[in-house]
Coordinates of C-alpha atoms in Angstrom, one line a residue:
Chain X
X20 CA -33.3 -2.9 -5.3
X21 CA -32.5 0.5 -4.0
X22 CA -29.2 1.0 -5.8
X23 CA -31.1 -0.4 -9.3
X24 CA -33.9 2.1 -8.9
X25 CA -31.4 4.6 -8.7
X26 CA -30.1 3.4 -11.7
X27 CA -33.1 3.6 -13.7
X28 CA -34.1 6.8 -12.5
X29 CA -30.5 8.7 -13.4
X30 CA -31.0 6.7 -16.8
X31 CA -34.3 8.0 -17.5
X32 CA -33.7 11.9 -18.4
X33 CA -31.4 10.6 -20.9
X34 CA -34.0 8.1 -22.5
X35 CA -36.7 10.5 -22.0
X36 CA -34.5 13.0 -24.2
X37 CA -33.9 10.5 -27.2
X38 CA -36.8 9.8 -27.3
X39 CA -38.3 13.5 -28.1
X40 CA -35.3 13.8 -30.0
X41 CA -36.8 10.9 -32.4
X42 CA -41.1 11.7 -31.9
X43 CA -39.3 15.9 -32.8
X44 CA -37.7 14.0 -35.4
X45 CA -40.1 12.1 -36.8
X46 CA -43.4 15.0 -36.6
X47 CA -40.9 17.1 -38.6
X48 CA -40.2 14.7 -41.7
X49 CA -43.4 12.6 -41.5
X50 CA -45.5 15.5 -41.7
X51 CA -43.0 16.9 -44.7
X52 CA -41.8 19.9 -42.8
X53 CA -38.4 19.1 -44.0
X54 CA -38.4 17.1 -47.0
X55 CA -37.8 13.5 -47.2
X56 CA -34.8 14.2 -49.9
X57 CA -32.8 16.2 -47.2
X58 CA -33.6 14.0 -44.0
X59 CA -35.5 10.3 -43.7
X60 CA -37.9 9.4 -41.1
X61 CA -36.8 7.7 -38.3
X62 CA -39.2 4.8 -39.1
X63 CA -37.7 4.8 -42.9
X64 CA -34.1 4.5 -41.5
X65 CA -35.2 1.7 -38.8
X66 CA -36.7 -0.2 -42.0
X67 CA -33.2 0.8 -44.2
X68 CA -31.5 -1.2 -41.3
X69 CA -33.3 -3.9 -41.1
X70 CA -33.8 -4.7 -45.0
X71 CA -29.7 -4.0 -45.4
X72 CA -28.5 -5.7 -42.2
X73 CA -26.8 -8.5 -44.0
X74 CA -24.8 -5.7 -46.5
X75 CA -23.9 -3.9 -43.2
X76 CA -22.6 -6.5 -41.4
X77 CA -20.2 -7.9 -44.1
X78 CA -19.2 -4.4 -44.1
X79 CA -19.1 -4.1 -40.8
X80 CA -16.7 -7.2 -40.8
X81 CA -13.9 -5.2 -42.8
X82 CA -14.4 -1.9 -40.7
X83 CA -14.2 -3.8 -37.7
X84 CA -11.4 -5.7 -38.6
X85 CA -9.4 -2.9 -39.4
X86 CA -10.5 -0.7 -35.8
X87 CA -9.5 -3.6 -34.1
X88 CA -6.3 -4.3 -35.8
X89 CA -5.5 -0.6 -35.3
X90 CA -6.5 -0.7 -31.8
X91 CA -4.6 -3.5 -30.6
X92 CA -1.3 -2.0 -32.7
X93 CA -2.3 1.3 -30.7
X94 CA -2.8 -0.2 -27.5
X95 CA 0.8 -1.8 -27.7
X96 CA 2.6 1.2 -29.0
X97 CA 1.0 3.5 -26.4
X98 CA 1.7 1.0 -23.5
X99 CA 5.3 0.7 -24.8
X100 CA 5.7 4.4 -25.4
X101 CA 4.4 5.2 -21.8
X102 CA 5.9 3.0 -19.6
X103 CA 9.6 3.9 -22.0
X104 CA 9.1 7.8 -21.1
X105 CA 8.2 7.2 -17.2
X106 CA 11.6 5.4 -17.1
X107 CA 14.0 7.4 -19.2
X108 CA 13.2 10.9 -18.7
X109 CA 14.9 12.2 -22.0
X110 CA 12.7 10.4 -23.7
X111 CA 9.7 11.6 -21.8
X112 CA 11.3 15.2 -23.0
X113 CA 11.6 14.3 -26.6
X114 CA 8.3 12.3 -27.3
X115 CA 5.8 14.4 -25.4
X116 CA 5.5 17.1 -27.9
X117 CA 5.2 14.4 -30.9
X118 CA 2.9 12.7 -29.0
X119 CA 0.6 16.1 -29.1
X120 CA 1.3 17.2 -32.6
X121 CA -0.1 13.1 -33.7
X122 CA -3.1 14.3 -31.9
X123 CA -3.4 17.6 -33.9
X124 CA -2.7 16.1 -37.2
X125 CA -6.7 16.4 -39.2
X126 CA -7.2 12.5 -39.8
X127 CA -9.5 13.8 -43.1
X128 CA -6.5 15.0 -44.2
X129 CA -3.7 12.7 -43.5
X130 CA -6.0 9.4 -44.5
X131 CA -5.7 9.9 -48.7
X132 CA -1.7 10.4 -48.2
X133 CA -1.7 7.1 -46.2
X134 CA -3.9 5.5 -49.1
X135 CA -1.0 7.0 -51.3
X136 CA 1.2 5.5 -49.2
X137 CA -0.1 2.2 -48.8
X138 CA -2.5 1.9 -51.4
X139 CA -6.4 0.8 -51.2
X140 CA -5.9 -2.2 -48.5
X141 CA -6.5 -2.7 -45.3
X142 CA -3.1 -1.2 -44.0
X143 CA -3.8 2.8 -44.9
X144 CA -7.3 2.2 -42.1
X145 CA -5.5 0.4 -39.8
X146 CA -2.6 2.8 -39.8
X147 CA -5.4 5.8 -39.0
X148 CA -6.7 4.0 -36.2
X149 CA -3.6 3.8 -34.7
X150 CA -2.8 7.1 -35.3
X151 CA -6.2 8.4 -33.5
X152 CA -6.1 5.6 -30.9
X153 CA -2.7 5.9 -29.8
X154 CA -2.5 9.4 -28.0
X155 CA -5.7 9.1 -25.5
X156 CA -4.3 5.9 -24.2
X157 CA -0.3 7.2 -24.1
X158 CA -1.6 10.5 -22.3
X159 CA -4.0 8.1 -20.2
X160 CA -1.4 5.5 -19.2
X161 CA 1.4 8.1 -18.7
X162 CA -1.0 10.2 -16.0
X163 CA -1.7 7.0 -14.3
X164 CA 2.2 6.1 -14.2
X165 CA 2.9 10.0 -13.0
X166 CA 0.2 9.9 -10.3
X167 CA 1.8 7.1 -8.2
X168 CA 2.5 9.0 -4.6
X169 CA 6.0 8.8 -4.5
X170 CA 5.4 7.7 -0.8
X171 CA 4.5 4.4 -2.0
X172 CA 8.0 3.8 -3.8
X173 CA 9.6 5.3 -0.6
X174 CA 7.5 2.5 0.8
X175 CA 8.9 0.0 -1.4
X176 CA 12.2 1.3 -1.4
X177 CA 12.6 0.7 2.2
X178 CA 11.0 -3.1 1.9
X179 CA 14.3 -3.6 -0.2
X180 CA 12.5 -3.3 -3.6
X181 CA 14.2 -2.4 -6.7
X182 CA 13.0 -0.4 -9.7
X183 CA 11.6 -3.9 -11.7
X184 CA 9.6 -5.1 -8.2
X185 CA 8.6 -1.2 -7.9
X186 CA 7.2 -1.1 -11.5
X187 CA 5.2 -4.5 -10.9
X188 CA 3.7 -4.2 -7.8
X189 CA 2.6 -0.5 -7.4
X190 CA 3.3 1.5 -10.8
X191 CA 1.9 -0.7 -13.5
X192 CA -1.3 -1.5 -11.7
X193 CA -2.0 2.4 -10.5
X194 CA -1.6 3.4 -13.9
X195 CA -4.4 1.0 -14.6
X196 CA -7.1 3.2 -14.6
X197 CA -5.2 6.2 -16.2
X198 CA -4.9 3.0 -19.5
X199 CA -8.9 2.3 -19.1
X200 CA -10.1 6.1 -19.3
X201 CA -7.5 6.3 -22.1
X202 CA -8.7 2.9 -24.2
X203 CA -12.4 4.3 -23.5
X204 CA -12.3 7.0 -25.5
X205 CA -9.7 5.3 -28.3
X206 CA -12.3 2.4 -28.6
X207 CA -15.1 4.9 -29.7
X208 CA -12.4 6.5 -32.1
X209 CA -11.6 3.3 -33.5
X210 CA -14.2 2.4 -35.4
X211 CA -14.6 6.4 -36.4
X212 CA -11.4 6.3 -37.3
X213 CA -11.6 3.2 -39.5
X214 CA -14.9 4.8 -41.1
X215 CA -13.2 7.8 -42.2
X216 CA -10.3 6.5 -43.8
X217 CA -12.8 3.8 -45.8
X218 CA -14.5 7.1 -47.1
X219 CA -11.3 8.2 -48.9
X220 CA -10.5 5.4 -50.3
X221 CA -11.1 1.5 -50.6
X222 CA -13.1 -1.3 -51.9
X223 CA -14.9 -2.3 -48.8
X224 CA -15.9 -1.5 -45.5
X225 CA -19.0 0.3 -43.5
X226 CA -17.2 4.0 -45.2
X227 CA -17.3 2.7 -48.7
X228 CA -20.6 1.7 -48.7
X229 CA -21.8 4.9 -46.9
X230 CA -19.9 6.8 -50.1
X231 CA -22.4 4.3 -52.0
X232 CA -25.5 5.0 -50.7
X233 CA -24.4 8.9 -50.3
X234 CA -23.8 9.0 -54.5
X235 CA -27.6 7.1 -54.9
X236 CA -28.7 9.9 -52.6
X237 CA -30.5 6.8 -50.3
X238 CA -30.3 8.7 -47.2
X239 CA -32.2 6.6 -45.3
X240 CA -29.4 3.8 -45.7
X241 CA -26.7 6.7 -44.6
X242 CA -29.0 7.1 -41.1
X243 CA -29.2 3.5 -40.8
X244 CA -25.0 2.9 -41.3
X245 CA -24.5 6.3 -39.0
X246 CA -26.6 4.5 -36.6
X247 CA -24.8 1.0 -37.1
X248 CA -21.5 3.1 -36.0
X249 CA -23.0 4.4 -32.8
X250 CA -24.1 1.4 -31.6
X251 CA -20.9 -0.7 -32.6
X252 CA -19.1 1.9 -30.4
X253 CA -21.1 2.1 -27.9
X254 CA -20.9 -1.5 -27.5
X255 CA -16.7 -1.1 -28.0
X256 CA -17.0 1.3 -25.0
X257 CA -18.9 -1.2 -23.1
X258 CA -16.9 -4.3 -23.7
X259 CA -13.9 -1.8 -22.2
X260 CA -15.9 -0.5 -19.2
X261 CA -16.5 -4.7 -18.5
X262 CA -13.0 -5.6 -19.0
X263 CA -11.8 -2.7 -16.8
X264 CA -13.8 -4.1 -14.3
X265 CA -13.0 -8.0 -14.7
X266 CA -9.0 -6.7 -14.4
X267 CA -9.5 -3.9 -11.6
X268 CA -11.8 -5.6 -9.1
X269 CA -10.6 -3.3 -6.7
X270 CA -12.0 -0.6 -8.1
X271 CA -16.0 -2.0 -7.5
X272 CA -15.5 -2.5 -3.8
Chain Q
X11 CA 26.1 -2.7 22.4
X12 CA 22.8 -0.8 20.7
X13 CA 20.9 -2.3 18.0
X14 CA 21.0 0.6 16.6
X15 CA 22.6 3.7 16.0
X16 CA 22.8 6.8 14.5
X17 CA 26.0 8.6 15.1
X18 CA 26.2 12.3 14.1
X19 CA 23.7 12.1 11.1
X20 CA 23.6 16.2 9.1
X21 CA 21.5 16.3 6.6
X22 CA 21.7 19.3 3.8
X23 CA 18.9 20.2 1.0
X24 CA 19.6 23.2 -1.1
X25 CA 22.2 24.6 1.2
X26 CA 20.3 24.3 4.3
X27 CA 20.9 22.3 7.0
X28 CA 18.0 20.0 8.1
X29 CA 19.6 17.9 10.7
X30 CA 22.2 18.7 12.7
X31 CA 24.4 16.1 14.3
X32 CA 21.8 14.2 15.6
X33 CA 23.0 11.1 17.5
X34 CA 20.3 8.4 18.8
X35 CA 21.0 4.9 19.9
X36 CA 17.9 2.1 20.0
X37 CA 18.3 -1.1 22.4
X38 CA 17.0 -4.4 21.5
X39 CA 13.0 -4.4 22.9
X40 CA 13.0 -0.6 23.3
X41 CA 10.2 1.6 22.0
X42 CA 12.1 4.9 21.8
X43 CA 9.9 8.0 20.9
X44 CA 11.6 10.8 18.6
X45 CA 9.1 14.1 19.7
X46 CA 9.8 17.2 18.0
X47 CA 7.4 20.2 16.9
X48 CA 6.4 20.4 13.4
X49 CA 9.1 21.2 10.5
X50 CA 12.1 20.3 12.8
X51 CA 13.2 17.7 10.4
X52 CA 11.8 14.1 12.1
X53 CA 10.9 12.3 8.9
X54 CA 14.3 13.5 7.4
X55 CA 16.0 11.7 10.3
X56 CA 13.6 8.5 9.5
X57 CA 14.8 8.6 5.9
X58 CA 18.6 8.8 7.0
X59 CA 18.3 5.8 9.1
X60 CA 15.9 3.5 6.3
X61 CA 18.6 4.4 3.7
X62 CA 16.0 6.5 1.4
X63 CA 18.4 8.9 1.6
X64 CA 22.1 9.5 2.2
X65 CA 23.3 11.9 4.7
X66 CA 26.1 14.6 4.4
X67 CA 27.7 13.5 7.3
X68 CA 27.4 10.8 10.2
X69 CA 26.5 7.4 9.9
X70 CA 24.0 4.3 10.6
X71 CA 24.8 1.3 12.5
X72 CA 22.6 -1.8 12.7
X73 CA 24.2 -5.1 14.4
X74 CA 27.6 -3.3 14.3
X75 CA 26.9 -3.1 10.2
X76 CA 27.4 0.7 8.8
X77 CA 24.0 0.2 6.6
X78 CA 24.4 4.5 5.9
X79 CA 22.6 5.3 2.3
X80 CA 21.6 1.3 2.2
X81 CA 17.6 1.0 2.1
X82 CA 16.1 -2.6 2.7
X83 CA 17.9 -2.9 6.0
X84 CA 15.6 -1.3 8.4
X85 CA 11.4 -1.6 8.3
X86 CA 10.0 1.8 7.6
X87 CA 6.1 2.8 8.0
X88 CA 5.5 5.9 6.6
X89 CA 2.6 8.9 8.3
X90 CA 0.3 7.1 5.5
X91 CA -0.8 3.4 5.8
X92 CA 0.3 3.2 2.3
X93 CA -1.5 -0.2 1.5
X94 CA -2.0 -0.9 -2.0
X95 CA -5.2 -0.6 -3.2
X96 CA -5.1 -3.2 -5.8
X97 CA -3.9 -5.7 -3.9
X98 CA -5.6 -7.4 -1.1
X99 CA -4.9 -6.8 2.5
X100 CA -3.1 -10.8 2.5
X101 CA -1.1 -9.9 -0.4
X102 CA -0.5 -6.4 0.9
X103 CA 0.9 -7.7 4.2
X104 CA 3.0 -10.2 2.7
X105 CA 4.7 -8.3 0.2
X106 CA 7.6 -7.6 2.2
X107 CA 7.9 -11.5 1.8
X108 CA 8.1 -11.9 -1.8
X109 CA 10.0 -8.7 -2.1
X110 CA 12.7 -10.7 -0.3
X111 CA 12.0 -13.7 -2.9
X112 CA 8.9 -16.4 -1.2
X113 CA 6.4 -18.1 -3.7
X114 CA 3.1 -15.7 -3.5
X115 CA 1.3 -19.0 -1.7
X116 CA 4.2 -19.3 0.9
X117 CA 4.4 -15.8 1.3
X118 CA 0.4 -15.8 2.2
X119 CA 0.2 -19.2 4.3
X120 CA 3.4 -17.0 6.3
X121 CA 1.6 -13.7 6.9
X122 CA -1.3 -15.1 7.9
X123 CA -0.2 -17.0 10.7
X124 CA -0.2 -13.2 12.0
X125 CA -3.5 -12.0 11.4
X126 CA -5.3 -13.4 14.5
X127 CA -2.2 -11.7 16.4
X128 CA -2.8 -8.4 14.5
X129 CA -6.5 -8.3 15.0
X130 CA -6.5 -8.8 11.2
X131 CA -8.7 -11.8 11.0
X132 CA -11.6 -12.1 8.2
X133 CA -9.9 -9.2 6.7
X134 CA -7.5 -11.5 4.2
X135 CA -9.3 -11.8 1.5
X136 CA -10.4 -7.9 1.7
X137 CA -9.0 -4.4 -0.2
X138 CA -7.8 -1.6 1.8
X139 CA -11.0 0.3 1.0
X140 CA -12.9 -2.0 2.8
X141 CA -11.0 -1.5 6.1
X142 CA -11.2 1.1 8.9
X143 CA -8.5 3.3 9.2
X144 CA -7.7 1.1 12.4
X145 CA -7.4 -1.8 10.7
X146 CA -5.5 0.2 7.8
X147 CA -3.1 1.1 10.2
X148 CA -2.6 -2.8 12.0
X149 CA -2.3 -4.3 8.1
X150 CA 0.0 -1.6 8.0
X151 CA 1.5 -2.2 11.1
X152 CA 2.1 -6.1 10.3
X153 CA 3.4 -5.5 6.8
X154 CA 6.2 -3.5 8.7
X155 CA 6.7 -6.0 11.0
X156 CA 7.2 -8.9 8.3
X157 CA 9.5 -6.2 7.0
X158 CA 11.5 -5.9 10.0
X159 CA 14.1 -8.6 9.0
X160 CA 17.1 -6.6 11.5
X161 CA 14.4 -6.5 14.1
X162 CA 13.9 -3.3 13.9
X163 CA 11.3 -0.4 12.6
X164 CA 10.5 3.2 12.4
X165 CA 7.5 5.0 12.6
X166 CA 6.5 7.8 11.4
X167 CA 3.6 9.4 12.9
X168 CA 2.0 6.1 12.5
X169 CA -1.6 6.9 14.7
X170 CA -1.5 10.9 13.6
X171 CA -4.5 9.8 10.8
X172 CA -6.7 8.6 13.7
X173 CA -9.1 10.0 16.0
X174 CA -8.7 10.3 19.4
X175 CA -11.1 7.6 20.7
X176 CA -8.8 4.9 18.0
X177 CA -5.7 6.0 18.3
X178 CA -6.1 5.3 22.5
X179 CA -7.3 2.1 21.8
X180 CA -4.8 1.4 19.6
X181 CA -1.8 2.2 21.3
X182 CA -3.6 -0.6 23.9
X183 CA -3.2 -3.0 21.4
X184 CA 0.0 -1.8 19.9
X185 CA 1.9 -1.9 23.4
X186 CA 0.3 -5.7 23.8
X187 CA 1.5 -6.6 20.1
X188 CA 5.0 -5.1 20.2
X189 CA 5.9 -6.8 24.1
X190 CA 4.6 -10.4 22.0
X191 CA 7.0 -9.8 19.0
X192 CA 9.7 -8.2 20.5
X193 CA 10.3 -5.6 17.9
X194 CA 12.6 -2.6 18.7
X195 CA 10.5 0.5 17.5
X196 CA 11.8 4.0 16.7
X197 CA 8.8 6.1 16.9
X198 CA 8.2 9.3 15.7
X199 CA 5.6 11.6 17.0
X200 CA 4.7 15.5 17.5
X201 CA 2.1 14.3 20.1
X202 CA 3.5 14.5 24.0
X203 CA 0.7 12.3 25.4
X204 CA 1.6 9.7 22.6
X205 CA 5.1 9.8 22.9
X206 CA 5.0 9.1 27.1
X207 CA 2.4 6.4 26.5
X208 CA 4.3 4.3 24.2
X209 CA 7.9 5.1 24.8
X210 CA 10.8 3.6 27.2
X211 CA 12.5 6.9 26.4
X212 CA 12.1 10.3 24.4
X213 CA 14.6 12.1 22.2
X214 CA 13.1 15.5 22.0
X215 CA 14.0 17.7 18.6
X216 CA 14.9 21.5 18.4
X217 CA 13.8 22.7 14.9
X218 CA 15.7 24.9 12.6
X219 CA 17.8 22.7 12.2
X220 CA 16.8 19.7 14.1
X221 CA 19.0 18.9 16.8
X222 CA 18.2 16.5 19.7
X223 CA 17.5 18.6 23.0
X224 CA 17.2 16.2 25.3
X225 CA 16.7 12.5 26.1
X226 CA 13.8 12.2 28.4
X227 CA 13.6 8.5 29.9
X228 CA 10.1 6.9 30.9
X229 CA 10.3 4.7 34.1
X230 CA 7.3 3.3 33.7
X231 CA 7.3 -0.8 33.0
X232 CA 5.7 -2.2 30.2
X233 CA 2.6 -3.2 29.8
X234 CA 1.6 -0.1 31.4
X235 CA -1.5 0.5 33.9
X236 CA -4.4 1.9 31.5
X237 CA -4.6 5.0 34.1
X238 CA -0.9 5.5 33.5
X239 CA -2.0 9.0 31.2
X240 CA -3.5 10.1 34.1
X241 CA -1.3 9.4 37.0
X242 CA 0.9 12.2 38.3
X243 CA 4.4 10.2 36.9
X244 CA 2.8 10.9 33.6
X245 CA 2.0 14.8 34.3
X246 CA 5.5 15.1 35.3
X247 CA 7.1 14.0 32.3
X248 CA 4.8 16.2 30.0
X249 CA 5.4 19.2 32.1
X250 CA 9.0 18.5 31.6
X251 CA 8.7 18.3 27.9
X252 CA 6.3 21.1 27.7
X253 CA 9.1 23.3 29.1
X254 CA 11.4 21.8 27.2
X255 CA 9.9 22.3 23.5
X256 CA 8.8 25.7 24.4
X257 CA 12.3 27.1 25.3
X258 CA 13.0 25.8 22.2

């Protein structure tokens, strides 16, 4: 009881603040202070989501698709890259900097040459979200490989162990939560990520019709989609924070 | 013939010489102490003997088997307790068993046959963060033991984490468990009090580089009387090792 009343109450200055974000939000276009052309009321972008839900979602279906495509390729290549460079140090030495310069690349400006690339299908998005997803989880995974205390592979080492036994039993499941912290934060990219690359070019998906409703100056259905978004990922970050959980039990004890 | 031995062991990093010719033998059922002031190169000696690391010169003999530079051979408890966090304290303990190739389930059923003996019980199905550091240190303690496939095992500094009040009651318990198992134990300590307590003899290290000083033997018959740390036997030996350390 305790520990959930403390949960409420270091939720509530963060509710408290959304919500005179949305009442500030709401006195200063209800009562026309800035015009409804420039920014919707909350109430009018509430009702925009609700009346265009089913248009979202089949939207949403493409977008989502491509974020999780592009999340799973990311996941895998960032795993693979990782645990590559914690063994062979040369490679560590090469990759690292190319690992940082993906990072720095402007997505807004790399997504039309990918469309260029690979045309107005779903493999120019899904090739952005790997390219945003990729780095936080690399850099995450390889901290948590790089962490171990080496006296734990002395440990092992005297046990007998070799380098395979070492890598199973202490250095893949420390770097565990270095690979969580890491997929957080690419999971919220994701769907971003996705988003942006639908805006410069493509036939369907949550960023095409937000190019729609932007050209038909229907704001209110550009708050509701920006909305949509947040929560999606939100709910993305979520779903990783419970599945870090489920596979680190340790870690709740 | 010792169960162990150490003959002449030098150790060199970056030029300088760590260990100097250090020669120490262990019996079979000894607990021998290694006591030596801080920085005068015990753990480097520990490493030599597990195999972590190679020395310049000298060699390691276990059951008339030069094992020199050959890890796996001999347990080794490091200063930590070193359990794995994700795993729990069952699958901690009996890693040392399916390192050396047991089914996870046999590996188990084995190690726990010894958690009653280790104090250990109810804790199985526990992580390390949910022990004391007491109980840390007897999970850590066990996982040594099922380690110890030569019969042997060093310590390094295993108690040093523990508070006063613990650590006494612990070497109680330890001295108990090790005359039940019949490990031999190479201990290593910078504590005086500790090292008499638990040890049938003392090697006592010089630093700069560490050489052995003196062997130091403690007539006392196991299991000792808990009033042993205060009886004047006891005083005698620490004088004696006072003096010694502090000529240096």
């Amino acid at each position: 009881m305790t520990a959930r009343y403390q949960s409420i109450t270091n939720k509530l200055p963060a509710i408290v603040a959304l919500i005179l974000l949305l009442v500030i939000w709401q006195v200063l276009t209800g009562c026309g202070i800035v015009p409804s052309y420039m920014m919707p009321t909350p109430i009018s972008v509430i009702t925009a989501l609700v009346t265009q839900f089913p248009v979202i979602i089949t939207h949403a279906i493409i977008t989502l698709q491509e974020a999780f495509y592009g999340l799973l390729i990311g996941i895998i290549l960032a795993v693979v890259t990782a645990t590559a460079m914690i063994h062979i140090p040369v490679l560590d030495k090469a990759l690292y900097p190319l690992m940082v310069i993906t990072q720095t690349i402007p997505t807004i400006a790399i997504a039309p040459i990918l469309v260029l690339w690979m045309g107005f299908g779903m493999a120019p998005k899904i090739a952005l979200v790997v390219l945003t997803t990729f780095f936080p989880i690399a850099v995450g995974t390889l901290d948590g490989y790089r962490s171990v205390d080496p006296d734990y592979i002395d440990m092992m080492r005297s046990m007998g162990a070799g380098k395979r036994a070492i890598f199973i039993h202490v250095r893949f499941p420390m770097a565990l939560p270095g690979f969580f912290s890491g997929l957080k934060i690419s999971a919220s990219y994701a769907v971003v990520g996705a988003v942006v690359s639908e805006w410069l070019g493509g036939f369907e998906g949550l960023g095409v019709y937000m190019t729609r409703v932007r050209k038909a100056y229907a704001f209110d259905r550009m708050f509701a989609v920006i909305i949509f978004i947040v929560v999606i990922s939100l709910l993305l970050m979520l779903c990783v924070k419970l599945i870090a959980r489920a596979v680190m039990p340790w870690t709740n004890k | 013939m010792s169960l162990l031995t150490a003959e002449h062991v030098t150790k060199i990093y970056d030029n300088k010489t760590i260990i100097d010719d250090i020669s120490i033998e262990l019996n079979k059922g000894e607990i021998v102490s290694v006591l030596g002031l801080s920085g005068s190169g015990k753990t480097t000696l520990f490493q030599c003997i597990s195999g972590l690391v190679s020395p310049e010169k000298g060699q390691i003999i276990l059951n008339g088997e030069n094992i020199t530079g050959v890890p796996g051979k001999i347990s080794y408890m490091l200063q930590k307790d070193l359990l794995l966090p994700h795993k729990k304290v069952i699958d901690n303990v009996s890693l040392p068993l399916v390192l050396k190739g047991k089914k996870k389930a046999d590996a188990r059923k084995n190690a726990g046959e010894y958690f009653e003996y280790f104090g250990l019980s109810g804790t199985e199905m526990q992580y390390p963060s949910q022990l004391s550091g007491g109980m840390k240190q007897r999970a850590a303690l066990l996982r040594t033991y099922l380690s110890a496939d030569g019969g042997v095992a060093l310590l390094d500094e295993p108690f040093s984490a523990l508070d006063q009040i613990t650590k006494e009651a612990i070497h109680d318990w330890y001295l108990d468990v090790m005359r039940k198992i019949e490990l031999s134990t190479l201990f290593i300590t910078h504590d005086i009090d500790e090292a008499i307590v638990l040890s049938d003899r003392i090697y006592i290290m010089t630093r700069c580089p560490g050489r052995i000083r003196d062997e130091i033997i403690v007539d006392e018959k196991r299991p000792r009387n808990k009033d042993f740390g205060l009886s004047e036997e006891f005083l005698k030996i620490k004088r004696q090792i006072r003096s010694i350390l502090e000529r240096g």
